[in-house]
Short mmCIF file of C-alpha atoms in Angstrom, two decimals:
data_model
loop_
_atom_site.label_atom_id
_atom_site.label_comp_id
_atom_site.label_asym_id
_atom_site.label_seq_id
_atom_site.Cartn_x
_atom_site.Cartn_y
_atom_site.Cartn_z
CA GLY A 21 -79.00 71.15 -40.67
CA ALA A 22 -80.68 71.00 -43.97
CA GLY A 23 -77.70 72.22 -46.04
CA VAL A 24 -74.03 72.72 -46.06
CA SER A 25 -73.08 75.15 -43.31
CA GLN A 26 -69.84 77.38 -43.48
CA THR A 27 -68.62 79.51 -40.76
CA PRO A 28 -67.74 82.29 -40.35
CA SER A 29 -69.71 83.95 -43.18
CA ASN A 30 -67.11 86.83 -43.30
CA LYS A 31 -63.57 86.92 -42.10
CA VAL A 32 -61.28 89.93 -42.13
CA THR A 33 -57.69 89.30 -41.24
CA GLU A 34 -54.39 91.06 -41.44
CA LYS A 35 -51.72 90.11 -43.92
CA GLY A 36 -49.47 87.40 -42.40
CA LYS A 37 -52.03 86.02 -40.05
CA TYR A 38 -53.37 82.49 -39.82
CA VAL A 39 -57.07 81.59 -40.45
CA GLU A 40 -59.30 78.69 -40.26
CA LEU A 41 -62.51 78.31 -42.25
CA ARG A 42 -65.02 75.55 -41.27
CA CYS A 43 -67.32 73.48 -43.34
CA ASP A 44 -70.22 71.36 -41.90
CA PRO A 45 -71.44 69.12 -44.72
CA ILE A 46 -74.92 67.61 -45.12
CA SER A 47 -75.34 64.81 -42.71
CA GLY A 48 -74.33 61.42 -44.36
CA HIS A 49 -72.47 63.01 -47.15
CA THR A 50 -69.05 61.23 -47.55
CA ALA A 51 -67.57 63.50 -50.21
CA LEU A 52 -66.56 67.00 -49.37
CA TYR A 53 -65.07 69.80 -51.72
CA TRP A 54 -63.41 73.06 -51.27
CA TYR A 55 -63.47 75.77 -53.98
CA ARG A 56 -62.21 79.31 -54.03
CA GLN A 57 -64.05 82.05 -56.01
CA SER A 58 -62.36 85.25 -56.71
CA LEU A 59 -64.37 88.38 -57.63
CA GLY A 60 -65.84 88.07 -61.11
CA GLN A 61 -64.62 84.58 -61.58
CA GLY A 62 -66.19 81.07 -61.34
CA PRO A 63 -65.26 78.80 -58.47
CA GLU A 64 -61.87 77.12 -58.59
CA PHE A 65 -61.22 73.71 -57.30
CA LEU A 66 -58.91 73.32 -54.21
CA ILE A 67 -59.25 69.94 -52.66
CA TYR A 68 -61.81 67.09 -52.14
CA PHE A 69 -62.14 64.50 -49.48
CA GLN A 70 -63.69 61.09 -49.61
CA GLY A 71 -64.35 60.21 -46.00
CA THR A 72 -61.30 61.36 -43.89
CA GLY A 73 -58.76 61.24 -46.68
CA ALA A 74 -57.85 63.84 -49.26
CA ALA A 75 -58.55 62.06 -52.50
CA ASP A 76 -57.25 64.94 -54.67
CA ASP A 77 -55.50 68.11 -53.37
CA SER A 78 -54.07 69.20 -56.81
CA GLY A 79 -55.89 72.50 -56.50
CA LEU A 80 -54.23 73.83 -53.44
CA PRO A 81 -52.21 76.82 -54.65
CA ASN A 82 -49.25 76.41 -52.37
CA ASP A 83 -48.13 74.92 -49.06
CA ARG A 84 -49.77 77.78 -47.04
CA PHE A 85 -53.09 76.00 -47.72
CA PHE A 86 -53.97 72.94 -45.74
CA ALA A 87 -57.35 71.08 -45.21
CA VAL A 88 -58.42 68.38 -42.81
CA ARG A 89 -61.39 66.22 -42.24
CA PRO A 90 -60.35 64.08 -39.12
CA GLU A 91 -63.61 62.41 -38.48
CA GLY A 92 -65.04 62.30 -42.04
CA SER A 93 -67.64 65.00 -41.32
CA VAL A 94 -66.56 68.57 -40.55
CA SER A 95 -63.61 69.89 -42.61
CA THR A 96 -61.39 72.92 -41.84
CA LEU A 97 -59.45 74.81 -44.40
CA LYS A 98 -56.32 76.38 -42.89
CA ILE A 99 -54.48 79.23 -44.49
CA GLN A 100 -51.05 80.23 -43.00
CA ARG A 101 -49.26 83.53 -43.59
CA THR A 102 -52.23 85.04 -45.45
CA GLU A 103 -51.60 87.27 -48.39
CA ARG A 104 -53.83 89.91 -50.01
CA GLY A 105 -54.25 87.69 -53.05
CA ASP A 106 -56.02 85.13 -50.73
CA SER A 107 -59.06 87.43 -50.46
CA ALA A 108 -61.89 85.50 -52.00
CA VAL A 109 -65.00 83.58 -51.19
CA TYR A 110 -64.28 80.06 -50.03
CA LEU A 111 -66.89 77.59 -50.95
CA CYS A 112 -67.52 74.18 -49.49
CA ALA A 113 -69.75 71.49 -51.17
CA SER A 114 -70.64 68.03 -50.19
CA SER A 115 -72.24 65.04 -51.86
CA LEU A 116 -73.53 61.48 -50.91
CA GLY A 117 -70.47 59.90 -52.54
CA GLN A 118 -68.12 60.18 -55.46
CA GLY A 119 -70.33 58.31 -57.89
CA MET A 120 -71.49 59.55 -61.20
CA ASN A 121 -74.77 60.90 -60.23
CA THR A 122 -74.22 62.25 -56.66
CA GLU A 123 -74.98 65.93 -56.87
CA ALA A 124 -72.69 68.20 -54.98
CA PHE A 125 -74.59 70.85 -52.81
CA PHE A 126 -72.81 74.19 -52.04
CA GLY A 127 -72.68 76.19 -48.84
CA GLN A 128 -73.03 80.02 -48.82
CA GLY A 129 -69.32 80.41 -48.59
CA THR A 130 -66.85 82.33 -46.38
CA ARG A 131 -65.87 85.70 -47.60
CA LEU A 132 -62.23 86.14 -46.65
CA THR A 133 -60.63 89.65 -46.88
CA VAL A 134 -56.95 89.97 -46.16
CA VAL A 135 -55.84 93.54 -45.36
CA GLN B 13 -56.38 79.84 -72.73
CA LYS B 14 -58.89 78.78 -70.10
CA GLU B 15 -60.33 75.27 -70.27
CA VAL B 16 -63.87 76.69 -70.11
CA GLU B 17 -64.85 79.98 -71.65
CA GLN B 18 -68.04 81.93 -70.72
CA ASP B 19 -69.01 85.39 -71.71
CA PRO B 20 -69.37 87.35 -68.37
CA GLY B 21 -72.19 89.69 -69.68
CA PRO B 22 -74.09 91.26 -68.25
CA LEU B 23 -77.05 90.06 -70.41
CA SER B 24 -80.18 92.18 -70.13
CA VAL B 25 -83.57 90.89 -71.39
CA PRO B 26 -87.17 91.90 -70.86
CA GLU B 27 -89.49 89.60 -68.84
CA GLY B 28 -90.88 86.72 -70.99
CA ALA B 29 -87.79 86.59 -73.43
CA ILE B 30 -86.04 83.45 -74.26
CA VAL B 31 -82.55 83.42 -72.90
CA SER B 32 -79.47 81.61 -74.31
CA LEU B 33 -76.47 81.11 -72.26
CA ASN B 34 -73.35 79.35 -73.61
CA CYS B 35 -69.94 77.94 -72.92
CA THR B 36 -67.15 76.57 -74.88
CA TYR B 37 -64.48 74.20 -73.63
CA SER B 38 -61.19 72.76 -74.79
CA ASN B 39 -60.74 69.41 -72.83
CA SER B 40 -62.37 66.55 -74.71
CA ALA B 41 -62.18 64.44 -71.47
CA PHE B 42 -65.07 66.30 -70.01
CA GLN B 43 -68.09 63.99 -69.84
CA TYR B 44 -70.36 65.77 -67.27
CA PHE B 45 -71.90 69.22 -67.94
CA MET B 46 -73.64 71.30 -65.29
CA TRP B 47 -75.43 74.60 -65.05
CA TYR B 48 -75.46 76.42 -61.72
CA ARG B 49 -77.30 79.56 -60.71
CA GLN B 50 -75.76 81.92 -58.14
CA TYR B 51 -77.47 84.74 -56.56
CA SER B 52 -75.44 87.51 -55.01
CA ARG B 53 -73.66 86.41 -51.88
CA LYS B 54 -74.97 82.92 -52.04
CA GLY B 55 -73.45 79.65 -53.02
CA PRO B 56 -74.05 78.08 -56.46
CA GLU B 57 -77.28 76.01 -56.87
CA LEU B 58 -77.42 73.25 -59.40
CA LEU B 59 -80.03 73.70 -62.10
CA MET B 60 -79.29 70.87 -64.39
CA TYR B 61 -76.64 68.47 -65.37
CA THR B 62 -76.18 66.14 -68.48
CA TYR B 63 -73.89 63.36 -69.28
CA SER B 64 -72.16 63.34 -72.75
CA SER B 65 -74.04 64.95 -75.66
CA GLY B 66 -77.69 65.58 -75.98
CA ASN B 67 -80.54 67.67 -74.61
CA LYS B 68 -82.26 67.85 -71.26
CA GLU B 69 -85.23 69.73 -70.30
CA ASP B 70 -86.68 70.71 -66.87
CA GLY B 71 -89.61 73.07 -66.83
CA ARG B 72 -88.49 76.34 -68.48
CA PHE B 73 -84.86 75.22 -68.68
CA THR B 74 -83.28 73.22 -71.50
CA ALA B 75 -79.60 72.20 -71.42
CA GLN B 76 -77.77 71.17 -74.67
CA VAL B 77 -74.42 69.68 -75.17
CA ASP B 78 -72.45 69.35 -78.50
CA LYS B 79 -69.37 67.47 -77.78
CA SER B 80 -68.29 67.46 -81.36
CA SER B 81 -68.12 71.35 -81.15
CA LYS B 82 -67.22 71.44 -77.48
CA TYR B 83 -70.19 73.76 -76.89
CA ILE B 84 -72.94 73.69 -74.29
CA SER B 85 -76.02 75.89 -73.89
CA LEU B 86 -78.71 76.68 -71.39
CA PHE B 87 -81.99 78.07 -72.61
CA ILE B 88 -84.43 79.78 -70.39
CA ARG B 89 -87.91 80.13 -71.60
CA ASP B 90 -90.43 82.76 -70.48
CA SER B 91 -87.74 84.51 -68.33
CA GLN B 92 -88.76 85.96 -65.03
CA PRO B 93 -87.20 88.89 -62.98
CA SER B 94 -86.42 86.13 -60.32
CA ASP B 95 -84.24 84.46 -62.90
CA SER B 96 -81.74 87.55 -62.46
CA ALA B 97 -78.66 85.86 -61.20
CA THR B 98 -75.22 84.70 -62.37
CA TYR B 99 -75.28 81.45 -64.39
CA LEU B 100 -72.13 79.23 -64.21
CA CYS B 101 -71.38 76.32 -66.48
CA ALA B 102 -69.27 73.70 -64.96
CA MET B 103 -67.63 70.40 -66.27
CA GLY B 104 -66.18 67.29 -64.96
CA LYS B 105 -64.40 64.14 -66.10
CA VAL B 106 -65.93 62.03 -63.40
CA GLY B 107 -69.29 63.13 -62.14
CA PHE B 108 -69.12 66.09 -59.65
CA GLN B 109 -65.51 65.46 -58.74
CA LYS B 110 -63.15 68.41 -59.41
CA LEU B 111 -65.45 70.62 -61.51
CA VAL B 112 -64.00 73.25 -63.78
CA PHE B 113 -66.20 76.31 -63.86
CA GLY B 114 -66.76 79.11 -66.45
CA THR B 115 -66.55 82.61 -65.20
CA GLY B 116 -70.35 82.95 -65.08
CA THR B 117 -72.69 85.13 -67.08
CA ARG B 118 -74.71 87.67 -65.17
CA LEU B 119 -78.35 87.73 -66.32
CA LEU B 120 -80.75 90.67 -65.68
CA VAL B 121 -84.45 90.17 -66.53
CA SER B 122 -86.42 93.35 -66.30
CA PRO B 123 -90.14 93.51 -65.49
#
């Protein structure tokens, strides 16, 4: 595809359930980022991958959150035992690399609602 | 105190006005400064980015960075109704890695 694709667009889940959010980066992009955007706020960094490995996961709020990128392309953000406070838009971005001038392109996000 | 402060607005202007959007920050380690535009229910779209201090112009948009004051600005000339969106400033220490965003300023340009 031409851009970063995130699925699903919307996800409603019950408190305590497990959810997976998927990100398909732009083809050839080796760097991938996850951000979370709460209502009325700017995006907040969660984790970034360079290839298959998590280069920086310092933004993950707690151990209920985990992300993988097993083949260096598609990434999945996994949230266990969801809480109402996890409700937000989860944004994924990708870039050609981690160099200084490699622009990160964002997907449209997955809107997660925990009820 | 947040690392990046941005007035949430809304900022309402008539079509054709010059718009000034601003952010302040506290972390002197930031070297890269970005402005993103975000339409409702869409992902952020990069408008401009600058490295260190100085000005950068692209069409109707001008970005300014004053590192001594820890203050960045985005100016929009001849604003159009299609410019109505939320404008997010973002900053990084190393390129686009681990950006820190402001809350965003909602801009409304009326015809």
